[in-house]
Short mmCIF file of C-alpha atoms in Angstrom, two decimals:
data_model
loop_
_atom_site.label_atom_id
_atom_site.label_comp_id
_atom_site.label_asym_id
_atom_site.label_seq_id
_atom_site.Cartn_x
_atom_site.Cartn_y
_atom_site.Cartn_z
CA MET A 1 -1.63 -15.97 17.97
CA ARG A 2 -0.88 -12.78 16.06
CA PRO A 3 1.03 -9.93 17.74
CA VAL A 4 -1.16 -7.01 18.74
CA LEU A 5 -0.75 -3.54 17.27
CA TYR A 6 -2.37 -0.41 18.64
CA LEU A 7 -3.00 1.78 15.59
CA ILE A 8 -3.43 5.28 17.00
CA ALA A 9 -4.79 8.03 14.75
CA CYS A 10 -5.07 11.78 15.23
CA ALA A 11 -7.44 14.24 13.56
CA ALA A 12 -5.44 14.61 10.35
CA GLY A 13 -6.63 14.07 6.79
CA PRO A 14 -5.62 10.40 6.35
CA THR A 15 -7.77 9.38 9.31
CA GLN A 16 -10.71 9.63 6.89
CA TYR A 17 -9.16 6.44 5.45
CA ILE A 18 -8.13 4.76 8.69
CA ASP A 19 -9.80 1.56 7.53
CA ALA A 20 -7.05 1.34 4.89
CA GLY A 21 -4.48 1.60 7.67
CA VAL A 22 -6.16 -1.19 9.62
CA ARG A 23 -6.17 -3.43 6.55
CA ALA A 24 -2.51 -2.70 5.84
CA ALA A 25 -1.58 -3.73 9.38
CA GLN A 26 -3.74 -6.83 9.24
CA SER A 27 -2.21 -7.84 5.91
CA ALA A 28 1.22 -7.60 7.56
CA GLY A 29 0.14 -10.07 10.22
CA TRP A 30 -0.90 -7.77 13.05
CA GLY A 31 -3.97 -8.17 15.19
CA THR A 32 -5.02 -4.54 15.11
CA CYS A 33 -6.76 -2.44 17.75
CA LEU A 34 -7.77 1.13 16.91
CA VAL A 35 -7.42 4.14 19.19
CA LEU A 36 -8.54 7.59 18.01
CA THR A 37 -8.09 11.02 19.50
CA PRO A 38 -11.44 12.53 20.58
CA SER A 39 -11.49 14.83 17.53
CA ALA A 40 -10.72 11.96 15.15
CA ALA A 41 -13.41 9.83 16.78
CA ARG A 42 -16.03 12.40 15.83
CA TRP A 43 -15.14 11.91 12.17
CA TRP A 44 -16.08 8.24 12.40
CA GLU A 45 -18.91 8.51 14.92
CA ALA A 46 -21.63 7.52 12.44
CA ARG A 47 -19.57 4.59 11.12
CA ARG A 48 -17.81 3.45 14.27
CA ASP A 49 -19.43 0.02 14.02
CA GLU A 50 -17.65 -0.53 10.69
CA LEU A 51 -14.28 -0.06 12.35
CA GLU A 52 -15.19 -2.31 15.25
CA SER A 53 -16.33 -5.01 12.85
CA LEU A 54 -13.08 -4.65 10.90
CA THR A 55 -10.80 -4.85 13.94
CA GLY A 56 -12.91 -7.16 16.09
CA HIS A 57 -12.38 -4.81 19.05
CA PRO A 58 -14.01 -1.70 20.50
CA VAL A 59 -12.63 1.55 19.10
CA ARG A 60 -11.24 3.52 22.01
CA SER A 61 -11.01 7.31 22.22
CA ALA A 62 -11.24 8.14 25.93
CA TYR A 63 -9.79 7.01 29.22
CA LYS A 64 -11.83 4.46 31.15
CA LEU A 65 -13.57 5.27 34.39
CA PRO A 66 -12.04 3.96 37.61
CA GLY A 67 -12.97 0.34 38.08
CA ASP A 68 -13.65 -0.35 34.41
CA THR A 69 -11.91 -3.39 32.95
CA ASP A 70 -9.52 -3.25 30.00
CA THR A 71 -11.34 -3.77 26.72
CA LEU A 72 -8.32 -4.25 24.47
CA PRO A 73 -5.60 -6.90 24.56
CA SER A 74 -2.13 -5.74 25.54
CA ALA A 75 -0.01 -4.11 22.85
CA ASP A 76 3.12 -5.65 21.38
CA ALA A 77 3.75 -2.50 19.33
CA MET A 78 2.16 0.88 18.65
CA LEU A 79 1.87 2.89 15.45
CA VAL A 80 0.74 6.51 15.55
CA ALA A 81 -0.44 7.30 12.04
CA PRO A 82 -1.30 9.89 11.09
CA LEU A 83 0.35 11.99 13.80
CA SER A 84 -0.87 15.59 13.68
CA CYS A 85 1.34 18.59 14.37
CA THR A 86 -0.64 19.39 17.52
CA SER A 87 -0.32 15.88 18.91
CA LEU A 88 3.38 15.76 18.05
CA ASN A 89 4.04 18.81 20.19
CA LYS A 90 1.76 17.73 23.03
CA TRP A 91 3.33 14.28 23.15
CA ALA A 92 6.86 15.71 23.26
CA ALA A 93 5.80 18.07 26.06
CA GLY A 94 4.40 15.18 28.10
CA ILE A 95 0.80 16.39 27.87
CA ALA A 96 -1.13 13.12 27.95
CA ASP A 97 -4.62 14.57 28.06
CA THR A 98 -6.00 12.00 25.60
CA LEU A 99 -5.89 8.22 25.70
CA ALA A 100 -4.08 8.24 22.35
CA ILE A 101 -1.14 10.27 23.64
CA GLY A 102 -1.22 8.66 27.07
CA LEU A 103 -0.72 5.19 25.66
CA VAL A 104 2.37 6.03 23.62
CA SER A 105 3.80 8.36 26.26
CA GLU A 106 3.85 5.47 28.71
CA GLY A 107 4.36 2.64 26.24
CA VAL A 108 7.71 3.78 24.88
CA HIS A 109 9.10 3.81 28.44
CA LEU A 110 7.77 0.31 29.10
CA GLY A 111 9.76 -1.13 26.25
CA VAL A 112 6.94 -1.22 23.71
CA PRO A 113 8.16 -0.43 20.16
CA VAL A 114 6.54 2.83 19.04
CA VAL A 115 6.55 4.11 15.46
CA ALA A 116 4.95 7.38 14.34
CA MET A 117 4.32 8.79 10.88
CA PRO A 118 3.26 12.47 10.85
CA TYR A 119 0.96 14.23 8.45
CA PHE A 120 0.99 18.03 8.33
CA ASN A 121 1.89 20.80 5.94
CA GLN A 122 5.07 22.81 5.45
CA ALA A 123 3.68 25.88 7.20
CA GLN A 124 2.97 23.83 10.31
CA ALA A 125 6.37 22.14 10.05
CA ALA A 126 8.02 25.59 10.03
CA GLN A 127 6.95 26.18 13.63
CA PRO A 128 10.11 26.17 15.80
CA ALA A 129 8.50 23.69 18.19
CA VAL A 130 8.31 20.97 15.53
CA PRO A 131 12.02 20.07 15.18
CA ARG A 132 12.44 20.26 18.96
CA SER A 133 9.49 17.95 19.50
CA ALA A 134 10.71 15.54 16.84
CA GLN A 135 14.13 15.30 18.48
CA THR A 136 12.58 14.87 21.93
CA LEU A 137 10.54 11.88 20.76
CA ARG A 138 13.50 10.32 18.96
CA ASP A 139 15.62 10.73 22.09
CA GLN A 140 13.00 8.71 23.96
CA GLY A 141 13.22 5.86 21.47
CA VAL A 142 10.28 6.68 19.21
CA SER A 143 10.85 5.81 15.55
CA LEU A 144 9.55 9.04 14.02
CA LEU A 145 9.11 8.79 10.25
CA LEU A 146 9.45 12.49 9.47
CA GLY A 147 11.67 13.73 6.67
CA PRO A 148 13.39 12.03 3.72
CA ASP A 149 13.04 8.56 5.25
CA GLY A 150 9.38 9.01 6.11
CA TYR A 151 6.67 11.58 5.46
CA GLU A 152 7.75 14.89 3.96
CA PRO A 153 5.39 17.74 4.94
CA HIS A 154 3.28 18.77 1.98
CA PRO A 155 2.66 22.30 0.66
CA PRO A 156 -0.33 24.01 2.30
CA ARG A 157 -3.66 23.17 0.66
CA GLN A 158 -1.99 20.69 -1.67
CA SER A 159 -2.32 17.43 0.22
CA ASP A 160 -3.73 14.11 -0.91
CA ALA A 161 -4.83 12.38 2.26
CA SER A 162 -5.98 9.32 0.34
CA ALA A 163 -2.36 8.69 -0.74
CA PHE A 164 -1.01 8.44 2.82
CA PRO A 165 1.66 5.69 2.84
CA TRP A 166 0.07 3.22 5.26
CA GLU A 167 2.16 0.32 4.00
CA ALA A 168 5.41 2.23 4.58
CA ALA A 169 4.34 3.05 8.13
CA VAL A 170 3.47 -0.58 8.86
CA THR A 171 6.69 -1.81 7.28
CA ALA A 172 8.67 0.35 9.73
CA LEU A 173 7.30 -1.67 12.65
CA PRO A 174 9.69 -4.20 14.16
CA THR A 175 9.10 -7.92 13.90
CA VAL A 176 7.75 -9.04 17.25
CA SER A 177 6.11 -12.11 18.70
CA ALA A 178 2.81 -12.02 20.56
CA SER A 179 3.41 -11.46 24.26
CA PRO A 180 1.49 -13.55 26.80
CA HIS A 181 1.61 -10.70 29.29
CA SER A 182 0.79 -7.04 29.03
CA ALA A 183 3.41 -4.69 27.68
CA ALA A 184 0.89 -1.85 27.64
CA THR A 185 -2.86 -1.77 27.99
CA ASP A 186 -5.66 0.65 27.30
CA ARG A 187 -5.96 1.72 30.92
CA GLU A 188 -5.09 5.26 32.00
CA PRO A 189 -1.30 5.64 32.25
CA THR A 190 0.14 5.14 35.73
CA PRO A 191 3.29 7.24 36.13
CA HIS A 192 4.01 5.79 39.59
CA ARG A 193 4.60 2.28 38.23
CA SER A 194 8.19 1.20 37.76
CA ALA A 195 9.11 1.01 34.09
CA SER A 196 10.80 -2.33 34.78
CA ARG A 197 7.44 -3.99 35.46
CA PRO A 198 4.93 -3.76 32.63
CA PRO A 199 1.30 -3.35 33.73
CA HIS A 200 -0.83 -6.50 33.74
CA PRO A 201 -4.35 -6.47 32.30
#
């Protein structure tokens, strides 16, 4: 049984090519589930079935309703790629108003390995909140691939989203074995649960 990766994508240019990210993860041996922010999900709305056929799972972009069952297997690791500047700052501030941010906000504190590779331009990176947010996530245990060892913000209006380094992002994931129990699931985060007991599907 292959370990399960939640590939979580924000509304940034490379998400137009998220199928390439899925294939990179699958080639590295991950069973891959896809979670999109609501804005990113709109980009793929007309072709959502292609992504679901590729992953073999529903593509999630919203919290479930109370009483709904989990539709994704539990995650052994999570990769946020691309991570937008907006989502970086919201995540660091603890604003889990989307399923995408909610999963990683909770997952990293449940012991799930979380890697994130940003994608934004130098003007956005110059905002004072960005270095603070980056440090906040790193202090929580997130492997944030921003800077010389990851993604360097590009000059404004000079990006090439099709060249996003999916393979480098996937390579940064730890080697893990498939877990028989849930480390994190696609249910709405539950802040009251002790971090010492992972949620069960």
